[in-house]
Amino acid sequence: MPATKHTARKRFGQNFLTDARIVDRIIATIAPKKNDNLLEIGPGKGAMTLPLLEELNQLHVIEIDTDLIALLQSFGKENLIIHQGDALKFDVSKLPAPLRVVGNLPYNISSPILFHLLNNREYIQDMIFMLQKEVVERMVASNGNKTYGRLSVMIQAFFEVEMIFVVPPESFEPAPKVDSAIVYLKPLEKNLIDDITVFEKIVKASFAQRRKTLRNCLKSLLTQEQTSIDLSQRAEMLSVNEFITLTSDYEKQH
Ligand code: SAM
């Protein structure tokens, strides 16, 4: 199918990159090396895929839309390995590691994709994504900031994270309603968390009612006597390391 004939599907969060200068900046940020093991999520019509293929011995892509799969196959590129399916169910452990993961992510499922990759971080070297700017702001926010929340803590506990640059709606077809941004993520060398499920439970409960104190939010989990963290604060005041302490204090009791 000719690329121009594909109608963007909202349910797959399709906003195709059309600005060549932005594509160049993204590729420069990725800085691919010939032997890198790269996985692109949602290659779409290939805006990033084709320039990446120029730089790499091999590129894996995972795409859900079968029409776009047909288009990608029509490129006839031998070094492009196409996987059809849902990135949320894709087993990244079967690809060569360490893996670099890139993509202009479908915005409707960007958080679930991030959490899926977070759970597979042991295979990952780094990740470069296009996301809604507002989501990237939440990912990089520090404590005391209005946008600091569950996503900031969950991401920063496992990754070094940096907003690289902002991308305006006009760079896509169709244009999204909001600004986007490129974010860089690199797994932290030291894993400070034993059990991610317990950490997630504490962080989720802490932010469940933002206006309430931690004492209130964590009532059924932890008392002030059981932790060195001052529970009269609100969750948004706690640093990522304090959440880690809170979790290990909780684990000591259970
Ligand atoms: N990379 C292309 C570009 O920059 O022009 C397309 C980006 S578009 C925002 C998101 C892409 O992800 C689409 O090609 C869409 O079909 C694909 N996609 C959506 N949901 C997906 C899923 N669950 N698994 C894999 N790909 C998905």
XYZ file of N, CA and C and ligand atoms in Angstrom:
789
model
N 0.843 -1.199 0.000
C 0.000 0.000 0.000
C 0.886 1.261 0.000
N 0.597 2.248 -0.842
C 1.418 3.462 -0.810
C 1.244 4.176 0.538
N 2.337 4.716 1.075
C 2.312 5.348 2.398
C 1.225 6.408 2.500
N 1.002 7.122 1.419
C 0.054 8.226 1.444
C -1.386 7.745 1.605
N -1.645 6.479 1.278
C -3.010 5.954 1.319
C -3.428 5.496 2.714
N -2.494 5.411 3.616
C -2.836 4.910 4.948
C -3.522 6.002 5.756
N -4.743 5.711 6.228
C -5.444 6.687 7.062
C -5.044 6.438 8.519
N -4.626 7.509 9.196
C -4.151 7.362 10.575
C -5.257 6.810 11.463
N -4.913 5.808 12.264
C -5.892 5.185 13.150
C -5.717 5.718 14.573
N -6.789 6.334 15.035
C -6.764 6.931 16.375
C -6.539 5.878 17.448
N -7.180 4.725 17.265
C -7.085 3.705 18.322
C -5.658 3.181 18.493
N -4.830 3.384 17.489
C -3.426 2.985 17.610
C -2.527 4.197 17.896
N -3.138 5.310 18.247
C -2.362 6.502 18.606
C -1.431 6.950 17.496
N -1.946 6.935 16.265
C -1.070 7.225 15.123
C -0.956 8.722 14.801
N 0.206 9.272 15.087
C 0.586 10.621 14.667
C 1.949 10.448 14.024
N 1.987 10.563 12.708
C 3.220 10.250 11.995
C 4.121 11.466 11.894
N 5.397 11.252 12.159
C 6.381 12.337 12.086
C 6.608 12.719 10.628
N 6.502 14.019 10.334
C 6.693 14.439 8.947
C 7.815 15.479 8.816
N 8.337 15.951 9.946
C 9.346 17.007 9.921
C 10.755 16.383 9.897
N 11.402 16.495 8.735
C 12.714 15.845 8.550
C 13.761 16.370 9.537
N 13.655 17.661 9.895
C 14.666 18.201 10.823
C 14.529 17.579 12.214
N 13.266 17.354 12.603
C 13.035 16.703 13.908
C 13.544 15.257 13.864
N 13.258 14.566 12.748
C 13.761 13.189 12.613
C 15.287 13.187 12.758
N 15.953 14.131 12.074
C 17.429 14.216 12.165
C 17.890 14.398 13.611
N 17.180 15.265 14.338
C 17.582 15.524 15.734
C 17.392 14.285 16.603
N 16.319 13.533 16.303
C 16.079 12.309 17.090
C 17.178 11.285 16.799
N 17.503 11.134 15.519
C 18.546 10.161 15.155
C 19.883 10.584 15.792
N 20.152 11.882 15.788
C 21.399 12.369 16.409
C 21.391 12.086 17.909
N 20.237 12.176 18.538
C 20.136 11.883 19.976
C 20.375 10.398 20.226
N 19.790 9.560 19.364
C 19.995 8.106 19.511
C 21.467 7.761 19.253
N 22.082 8.472 18.314
C 23.482 8.223 17.922
C 23.760 6.723 17.754
N 23.066 6.063 16.798
C 23.223 4.610 16.653
C 24.603 4.220 16.181
N 25.109 3.114 16.721
C 26.380 2.548 16.240
C 26.050 1.244 15.534
N 26.809 0.931 14.486
C 26.546 -0.230 13.605
C 26.061 -1.477 14.321
N 26.738 -1.821 15.446
C 26.432 -3.091 16.105
C 25.422 -2.994 17.235
N 24.835 -1.826 17.419
C 23.829 -1.682 18.487
C 22.674 -2.637 18.239
N 22.109 -3.164 19.342
C 20.885 -3.956 19.248
C 19.723 -3.001 19.490
N 19.030 -2.668 18.431
C 17.983 -1.659 18.571
C 16.604 -2.228 18.310
N 15.649 -1.809 19.143
C 14.242 -2.146 18.922
C 13.476 -0.846 18.800
N 12.751 -0.687 17.684
C 11.880 0.480 17.561
C 10.438 0.042 17.808
N 9.773 0.746 18.722
C 8.359 0.459 18.988
C 7.509 1.366 18.108
N 6.566 0.795 17.373
C 5.649 1.564 16.524
C 6.349 2.288 15.386
N 6.970 1.549 14.454
C 7.696 2.211 13.352
C 6.790 2.984 12.401
N 5.496 2.626 12.386
C 4.558 3.360 11.527
C 4.935 3.254 10.072
N 5.078 4.420 9.423
C 5.442 4.431 7.998
C 6.950 4.514 7.801
N 7.673 4.481 8.907
C 9.127 4.372 8.788
C 9.904 5.679 8.904
N 9.267 6.735 9.418
C 9.949 8.039 9.511
C 11.306 7.937 10.217
N 11.356 7.163 11.298
C 12.622 6.985 12.015
C 13.334 5.716 11.552
N 12.523 4.743 11.121
C 13.047 3.427 10.755
C 14.061 3.512 9.608
N 13.683 4.229 8.559
C 14.552 4.269 7.372
C 15.906 4.913 7.663
N 15.935 6.091 8.302
C 17.264 6.644 8.636
C 18.036 5.771 9.620
N 17.336 5.070 10.524
C 18.048 4.187 11.466
C 18.696 3.025 10.719
N 17.964 2.503 9.728
C 18.485 1.372 8.949
C 19.786 1.715 8.235
N 19.929 2.990 7.876
C 21.159 3.452 7.207
C 22.378 3.281 8.109
N 22.122 3.357 9.425
C 23.231 3.392 10.393
C 23.541 2.041 11.027
N 22.602 1.077 10.878
C 22.698 -0.148 11.679
C 22.871 -1.405 10.837
N 23.502 -2.402 11.426
C 23.568 -3.713 10.765
C 22.200 -4.368 10.772
N 21.446 -4.121 11.836
C 20.164 -4.788 12.012
C 19.253 -3.932 12.888
N 17.972 -3.956 12.555
C 17.000 -3.216 13.377
C 15.750 -4.060 13.554
N 15.321 -4.214 14.836
C 14.060 -4.900 15.122
C 12.974 -3.842 15.304
N 11.790 -4.123 14.768
C 10.653 -3.220 15.003
C 9.454 -4.050 15.438
N 8.618 -3.445 16.283
C 7.363 -4.104 16.667
C 6.205 -3.151 16.359
N 5.308 -3.615 15.505
C 4.193 -2.766 15.036
C 2.902 -3.584 15.114
N 1.822 -2.930 15.522
C 0.548 -3.626 15.713
C -0.339 -3.597 14.470
N -0.194 -2.543 13.665
C -1.111 -2.315 12.537
C -0.659 -3.124 11.310
N -1.475 -4.099 10.911
C -1.061 -5.009 9.834
C -0.877 -4.275 8.498
N -1.642 -3.208 8.265
C -1.456 -2.437 7.024
C -0.057 -1.823 6.979
N 0.381 -1.336 8.141
C 1.716 -0.724 8.201
C 2.809 -1.787 8.099
N 2.513 -2.983 8.590
C 3.467 -4.094 8.455
C 3.708 -4.344 6.961
N 2.602 -4.362 6.201
C 2.717 -4.602 4.756
C 3.583 -3.517 4.112
N 3.375 -2.275 4.546
C 4.158 -1.159 4.010
C 5.647 -1.321 4.351
N 5.919 -1.691 5.599
C 7.313 -1.862 6.037
C 7.985 -2.997 5.261
N 7.206 -4.067 5.022
C 7.759 -5.195 4.254
C 8.091 -4.766 2.832
N 7.264 -3.850 2.293
C 7.459 -3.422 0.901
C 8.775 -2.641 0.719
N 9.375 -2.193 1.835
C 10.680 -1.511 1.722
C 11.756 -2.485 1.237
N 11.520 -3.791 1.482
C 12.470 -4.817 1.045
C 13.853 -4.682 1.680
N 13.888 -4.265 2.936
C 15.186 -4.090 3.616
C 15.560 -5.366 4.369
N 16.689 -5.915 4.008
C 17.090 -7.187 4.615
C 17.471 -7.057 6.085
N 17.981 -5.889 6.451
C 18.416 -5.733 7.849
C 17.292 -5.255 8.776
N 16.045 -5.230 8.241
C 14.892 -4.841 9.066
C 14.140 -6.102 9.485
N 14.058 -6.317 10.811
C 13.357 -7.514 11.308
C 12.035 -7.069 11.910
N 10.964 -7.460 11.219
C 9.642 -6.941 11.589
C 8.899 -7.945 12.467
N 8.443 -7.451 13.623
C 7.602 -8.268 14.493
C 6.210 -7.648 14.485
N 5.208 -8.463 14.222
C 3.845 -7.925 14.246
C 3.217 -8.271 15.586
N 2.623 -7.273 16.233
C 1.956 -7.565 17.497
C 1.919 -6.356 18.407
N 1.539 -6.646 19.657
C 1.352 -5.610 20.657
C 2.643 -5.444 21.466
N 3.185 -4.245 21.450
C 4.437 -3.984 22.183
C 4.286 -4.302 23.675
N 3.057 -4.197 24.175
C 2.827 -4.465 25.601
C 3.017 -5.934 25.941
N 2.892 -6.788 24.919
C 3.033 -8.227 25.175
C 4.347 -8.758 24.604
N 5.128 -7.873 24.029
C 6.342 -8.301 23.343
C 7.426 -8.684 24.356
N 8.006 -9.884 24.144
C 9.030 -10.395 25.056
C 10.406 -9.872 24.622
N 10.847 -8.792 25.258
C 12.117 -8.182 24.841
C 13.315 -9.070 25.185
N 13.107 -10.025 26.098
C 14.232 -10.882 26.506
C 14.677 -11.801 25.367
N 13.840 -11.961 24.338
C 14.255 -12.845 23.237
C 15.134 -12.116 22.208
N 15.257 -10.813 22.351
C 16.129 -10.059 21.441
C 17.535 -9.994 22.032
N 18.543 -9.744 21.170
C 19.901 -9.656 21.730
C 20.026 -8.486 22.711
N 20.753 -8.739 23.789
C 20.950 -7.703 24.812
C 22.414 -7.271 24.804
N 22.759 -6.094 25.316
C 21.852 -5.097 25.876
C 21.099 -4.384 24.750
N 19.861 -4.109 25.036
C 18.973 -3.596 24.006
C 18.772 -2.087 24.166
N 18.769 -1.398 23.024
C 18.405 0.017 23.036
C 16.985 0.084 22.479
N 16.094 0.753 23.166
C 14.698 0.802 22.727
C 14.354 2.237 22.384
N 13.782 2.437 21.201
C 13.447 3.784 20.755
C 12.029 3.790 20.196
N 11.462 4.984 20.035
C 10.165 5.048 19.374
C 9.416 6.333 19.651
N 8.599 6.654 18.658
C 7.610 7.715 18.831
C 6.377 6.970 19.302
N 6.198 6.938 20.618
C 5.227 5.998 21.200
C 3.777 6.421 20.983
N 2.894 5.415 20.816
C 1.459 5.722 20.771
C 1.056 6.302 22.138
N 0.558 7.546 22.148
C 0.364 8.239 23.420
C -0.676 7.579 24.318
N -1.650 6.907 23.698
C -2.713 6.311 24.528
C -2.210 5.177 25.424
N -1.071 4.585 25.081
C -0.565 3.486 25.927
C 0.895 3.703 26.336
N 1.309 4.981 26.376
C 2.726 5.223 26.680
C 3.100 4.786 28.104
N 2.228 5.035 29.090
C 2.578 4.617 30.460
C 2.668 3.100 30.589
N 1.663 2.340 30.091
C 1.815 0.874 30.159
C 3.076 0.373 29.450
N 3.455 1.005 28.338
C 4.686 0.573 27.645
C 5.902 0.844 28.554
N 5.929 2.020 29.171
C 7.050 2.349 30.070
C 7.142 1.335 31.208
N 5.986 0.946 31.782
C 6.007 -0.006 32.895
C 6.409 -1.405 32.429
N 5.985 -1.751 31.205
C 6.391 -3.052 30.642
C 7.921 -3.090 30.506
N 8.507 -2.000 30.042
C 9.960 -1.961 29.845
C 10.689 -1.866 31.185
N 10.077 -1.156 32.111
C 10.654 -1.051 33.452
C 10.822 -2.457 34.051
N 9.819 -3.297 33.820
C 9.892 -4.668 34.331
C 10.907 -5.530 33.593
N 11.395 -5.036 32.470
C 12.405 -5.769 31.692
C 13.728 -5.011 31.628
N 13.963 -4.128 32.594
C 15.106 -3.210 32.518
C 16.459 -3.912 32.505
N 16.503 -5.144 33.023
C 17.787 -5.860 33.052
C 18.350 -6.110 31.650
N 17.477 -6.086 30.628
C 17.944 -6.330 29.255
C 18.279 -5.033 28.524
N 18.008 -3.909 29.187
C 18.019 -2.636 28.457
C 19.253 -1.796 28.737
N 19.829 -1.283 27.651
C 20.981 -0.378 27.754
C 20.490 1.053 27.963
N 19.588 1.491 27.091
C 18.968 2.805 27.248
C 17.734 2.899 26.364
N 16.979 4.008 26.514
C 15.743 4.172 25.744
C 15.589 5.658 25.373
N 15.140 5.877 24.153
C 14.878 7.251 23.702
C 13.484 7.274 23.094
N 12.593 8.057 23.715
C 11.206 8.056 23.279
C 10.666 9.448 23.017
N 9.703 9.483 22.102
C 8.868 10.673 21.946
C 7.595 10.395 22.727
N 7.252 11.334 23.604
C 6.052 11.199 24.425
C 5.366 12.552 24.503
N 4.162 12.572 25.064
C 3.544 13.869 25.313
C 4.462 14.635 26.271
N 4.639 15.931 25.997
C 5.542 16.739 26.825
C 5.116 16.691 28.301
N 3.824 16.706 28.512
C 3.297 16.703 29.874
C 3.721 15.415 30.629
N 3.771 14.313 29.904
C 4.188 13.046 30.521
C 5.686 13.105 30.854
N 6.463 13.664 29.921
C 7.914 13.773 30.169
C 8.161 14.694 31.367
N 7.379 15.769 31.461
C 7.536 16.679 32.611
C 7.283 15.947 33.921
N 6.291 15.049 33.895
C 6.015 14.279 35.118
C 7.144 13.285 35.402
N 7.717 12.731 34.335
C 8.794 11.753 34.531
C 10.028 12.383 35.168
N 10.343 13.622 34.777
C 11.593 14.245 35.241
C 11.421 15.118 36.492
N 10.169 15.333 36.923
C 9.908 16.267 38.033
C 10.576 15.812 39.327
N 11.031 16.811 40.128
C 11.594 16.444 41.427
C 10.617 16.790 42.546
N 10.897 16.246 43.731
C 9.945 16.424 44.831
C 9.735 17.898 45.168
N 8.524 18.207 45.586
C 8.165 19.597 45.879
C 7.556 20.270 44.667
N 7.677 19.643 43.504
C 7.158 20.194 42.250
C 5.718 19.710 42.044
N 4.890 20.567 41.448
C 3.472 20.242 41.255
C 3.261 18.977 40.410
N 4.163 18.746 39.462
C 3.984 17.605 38.558
C 4.632 16.316 39.083
N 5.271 16.431 40.261
C 5.922 15.246 40.855
C 4.854 14.287 41.362
N 4.953 13.025 40.962
C 3.943 12.062 41.394
C 4.412 10.642 41.204
N 3.444 9.755 41.103
C 3.730 8.321 41.023
C 4.678 7.985 39.867
N 4.402 8.585 38.693
C 5.236 8.288 37.520
C 6.688 8.750 37.749
N 6.865 9.962 38.331
C 8.215 10.485 38.598
C 8.984 9.513 39.491
N 8.339 9.063 40.564
C 9.034 8.196 41.526
C 9.346 6.836 40.904
N 8.355 6.257 40.218
C 8.561 4.925 39.640
C 9.684 4.955 38.589
N 9.724 6.001 37.791
C 10.749 6.095 36.747
C 12.123 6.386 37.366
N 12.190 7.401 38.223
C 13.492 7.820 38.756
C 14.122 6.798 39.712
N 13.297 5.905 40.263
C 13.852 4.874 41.144
C 14.665 3.860 40.336
N 14.422 3.798 39.041
C 15.076 2.780 38.217
C 15.918 3.351 37.073
N 15.666 4.602 36.702
C 16.341 5.173 35.543
C 16.896 6.566 35.819
N 17.982 6.855 35.122
C 18.429 8.235 34.977
C 17.520 8.757 33.855
N 16.928 9.933 34.027
C 15.957 10.393 33.033
C 16.177 11.872 32.706
N 16.071 12.189 31.410
C 16.348 13.563 30.990
C 15.451 13.964 29.816
N 14.852 15.170 29.911
C 14.104 15.674 28.754
C 15.123 16.277 27.782
N 15.068 15.854 26.520
C 16.093 16.300 25.566
C 15.634 17.515 24.760
N 14.490 17.423 24.091
C 13.936 18.618 23.445
C 12.438 18.480 23.201
N 11.808 19.636 22.951
C 10.350 19.690 22.778
C 10.029 19.671 21.286
N 8.949 18.988 20.930
C 8.544 18.883 19.532
C 7.115 19.422 19.386
N 6.929 20.419 18.496
C 5.591 21.020 18.367
C 4.632 20.145 17.547
N 3.309 20.347 17.717
C 2.307 19.523 17.026
C 2.471 19.519 15.505
N 2.917 20.636 14.902
C 3.032 20.729 13.435
C 4.038 19.728 12.845
N 4.814 19.075 13.689
C 5.809 18.128 13.177
C 5.195 16.782 12.815
N 3.869 16.634 13.064
C 3.210 15.345 12.848
C 2.021 15.488 11.903
N 1.648 14.350 11.341
C 0.442 14.267 10.531
C -0.335 13.019 10.947
N -1.550 13.108 11.460
C -2.221 14.331 11.873
C -1.532 14.965 13.096
N -1.743 16.272 13.275
C -1.103 16.985 14.379
C -1.817 16.646 15.688
N -1.066 16.236 16.721
C -1.711 16.019 18.028
C -2.134 17.370 18.625
N -2.929 17.330 19.682
C -3.415 18.598 20.273
C -2.372 19.243 21.184
N -1.367 18.461 21.572
C -0.422 18.951 22.587
C 1.024 18.842 22.097
N 1.917 19.526 22.828
C 3.348 19.409 22.538
C 3.850 18.014 22.907
N 4.921 17.614 22.240
C 5.573 16.350 22.558
C 6.996 16.655 23.018
N 7.688 15.633 23.497
C 9.087 15.839 23.887
C 9.848 14.532 23.774
N 11.142 14.673 23.540
C 12.031 13.516 23.495
C 12.620 13.315 24.895
N 12.572 12.071 25.351
C 13.113 11.761 26.674
C 14.154 10.650 26.555
N 15.203 10.773 27.377
C 16.273 9.773 27.413
C 16.221 9.054 28.761
N 16.273 7.727 28.701
C 16.225 6.934 29.939
C 17.351 5.909 29.943
N 18.040 5.839 31.071
C 19.125 4.847 31.193
C 18.976 4.155 32.554
N 18.909 2.813 32.554
C 18.757 2.124 33.839
C 19.890 2.481 34.802
N 19.560 2.711 36.061
C 20.575 3.019 37.060
C 21.436 1.776 37.275
N 22.721 2.006 37.538
C 23.609 0.851 37.713
C 23.251 0.052 38.948
N 22.905 0.783 40.009
C 22.586 0.102 41.272
C 21.084 -0.100 41.373
N 20.675 -1.341 41.602
C 19.262 -1.573 41.839
C 19.000 -1.444 43.340
N 18.244 -0.434 43.718
C 18.063 -0.150 45.137
C 16.795 -0.783 45.699
N 16.047 -1.436 44.813
C 14.745 -1.956 45.234
C 14.685 -3.477 45.078
N 14.354 -4.170 46.178
C 14.286 -5.637 46.143
C 13.048 -6.102 45.389
N 11.921 -5.557 45.798
C 10.655 -6.050 45.265
C 9.860 -4.886 44.678
N 9.809 -4.862 43.367
C 9.153 -3.744 42.676
C 7.661 -3.658 43.001
N 7.028 -4.812 43.258
C 5.588 -4.817 43.552
C 5.301 -4.097 44.867
N 6.161 -4.342 45.856
C 5.966 -3.689 47.154
C 6.216 -2.185 47.013
N 7.280 -1.840 46.280
C 7.599 -0.422 46.059
C 6.416 0.282 45.378
N 5.883 -0.363 44.369
C 4.756 0.201 43.619
C 3.538 0.409 44.528
N 3.328 -0.574 45.400
C 2.181 -0.507 46.321
C 2.301 0.705 47.252
N 3.522 0.911 47.789
C 3.750 2.030 48.710
C 3.600 3.359 47.970
N 4.182 3.454 46.779
C 4.145 4.716 46.016
C 2.703 5.030 45.610
N 1.994 4.013 45.151
C 0.601 4.208 44.717
C -0.268 4.687 45.892
N -0.121 4.003 47.031
C -0.927 4.376 48.201
C -0.566 5.794 48.662
N 0.717 6.149 48.608
C 1.161 7.469 49.075
C 0.545 8.599 48.261
N 0.408 8.379 46.947
C -0.112 9.438 46.078
C -1.617 9.315 45.817
N -2.251 8.309 46.439
C -3.675 8.071 46.142
C -4.514 9.289 46.495
N -4.159 9.941 47.605
C -4.885 11.168 47.985
C -3.837 12.247 48.245
N -3.546 12.982 47.201
C -2.421 13.928 47.220
C -2.491 14.961 48.342
N -3.739 15.343 48.716
C -3.875 16.406 49.718
C -3.692 15.908 51.148
N -3.744 14.606 51.302
C -3.633 14.048 52.652
C -2.180 13.752 53.026
N -1.946 13.646 54.325
C -0.586 13.327 54.779
C -0.298 11.846 54.530
N 0.992 11.516 54.583
C 1.385 10.115 54.391
C 0.799 9.243 55.499
N 0.681 9.812 56.694
C 0.125 9.040 57.812
C -1.258 8.520 57.425
N -2.035 9.417 56.800
C -3.378 9.070 56.356
C -3.382 8.077 55.207
N -2.547 8.372 54.198
C -2.521 7.528 52.988
C -2.015 6.122 53.294
N -1.090 6.018 54.264
C -0.447 4.720 54.517
C -0.995 4.037 55.783
N -2.142 4.557 56.230
C -2.742 4.085 57.493
C -2.720 2.559 57.657
N -3.139 1.863 56.612
C -3.257 0.404 56.742
C -1.921 -0.312 56.491
N -0.866 0.449 56.183
C 0.399 -0.196 55.817
C 1.523 0.008 56.839
N 1.611 1.224 57.389
C 2.793 1.583 58.181
C 2.430 2.653 59.221
N 2.966 2.522 60.429
C 2.747 3.577 61.430
C 4.026 4.408 61.565
N 3.915 5.564 62.231
C 5.090 6.432 62.395
C 6.206 5.719 63.170
N 5.836 4.850 64.100
C 6.824 4.121 64.912
C 7.664 3.162 64.051
N 7.119 2.785 62.926
C 7.800 1.779 62.105
C 8.736 2.361 61.047
N 8.804 3.704 60.978
C 9.659 4.301 59.939
C 10.335 5.585 60.400
N 11.506 5.851 59.813
C 12.230 7.087 60.145
C 11.714 8.262 59.302
N 10.901 7.978 58.302
C 10.365 9.046 57.443
C 9.208 9.747 58.165
N 9.237 11.075 58.148
C 8.198 11.850 58.828
C 6.868 11.759 58.051
N 5.915 11.041 58.620
C 4.661 10.776 57.916
C 3.653 11.932 57.998
N 4.077 13.042 58.633
C 3.154 14.187 58.660
C 3.267 14.990 57.356
N 4.192 14.577 56.469
C 4.357 15.258 55.178
C 3.380 14.683 54.156
N 3.242 15.417 53.048
C 2.510 14.861 51.912
C 3.492 14.137 51.001
N 2.951 13.196 50.212
C 3.801 12.367 49.344
C 4.687 13.209 48.431
N 4.166 14.334 47.954
C 4.922 15.117 46.966
C 6.201 15.734 47.539
N 6.341 15.732 48.881
C 7.552 16.283 49.489
C 8.683 15.249 49.592
N 8.342 13.980 49.460
C 9.334 12.918 49.662
C 10.206 12.681 48.431
N 11.514 12.584 48.639
C 12.425 12.269 47.526
C 12.278 10.786 47.162
N 12.831 10.425 46.020
C 12.773 9.022 45.582
C 13.466 8.139 46.625
N 14.621 8.602 47.144
C 15.333 7.802 48.145
C 14.507 7.608 49.413
N 13.723 8.633 49.770
C 12.873 8.481 50.960
C 11.763 7.449 50.713
N 11.281 7.384 49.468
C 10.295 6.332 49.146
C 10.924 4.946 49.259
N 12.209 4.874 48.902
C 12.912 3.586 49.000
C 13.059 3.195 50.484
N 13.387 4.181 51.318
C 13.495 3.928 52.766
C 12.146 3.485 53.323
N 11.100 4.190 52.912
C 9.747 3.871 53.363
C 9.411 2.414 53.025
N 9.787 2.013 51.824
C 9.491 0.647 51.380
C 10.283 -0.373 52.193
N 11.577 -0.081 52.443
C 12.347 -1.079 53.201
C 11.869 -1.109 54.661
N 11.421 0.021 55.214
C 10.858 0.010 56.575
C 9.583 -0.830 56.600
N 8.796 -0.720 55.545
C 7.563 -1.517 55.442
C 7.922 -3.008 55.359
N 8.932 -3.317 54.532
C 9.321 -4.732 54.342
C 9.815 -5.364 55.645
N 10.462 -4.552 56.495
C 10.967 -5.079 57.784
C 9.815 -5.578 58.662
N 8.632 -5.017 58.465
C 7.472 -5.367 59.296
C 6.679 -6.539 58.728
N 6.984 -6.912 57.469
C 6.103 -7.901 56.818
C 6.839 -9.139 56.314
N 7.221 5.929 14.306
C 6.189 6.489 13.447
C 6.457 7.958 13.241
O 7.187 8.529 14.066
O 5.944 8.524 12.287
C 4.781 6.266 14.023
C 4.527 6.816 15.397
S 2.851 6.711 15.901
C 2.805 7.959 17.200
C 2.742 5.238 16.905
C 2.935 3.907 16.176
O 2.779 2.844 17.100
C 1.930 3.633 15.061
O 2.598 3.123 13.943
C 0.981 2.586 15.662
O 0.357 1.756 14.712
C 1.931 1.830 16.573
N 1.272 1.167 17.713
C 0.174 1.560 18.379
N -0.117 0.715 19.384
C 0.849 -0.236 19.358
C 1.110 -1.403 20.145
N 0.330 -1.734 21.168
N 2.173 -2.163 19.835
C 2.996 -1.832 18.778
N 2.793 -0.753 17.998
C 1.740 0.043 18.290
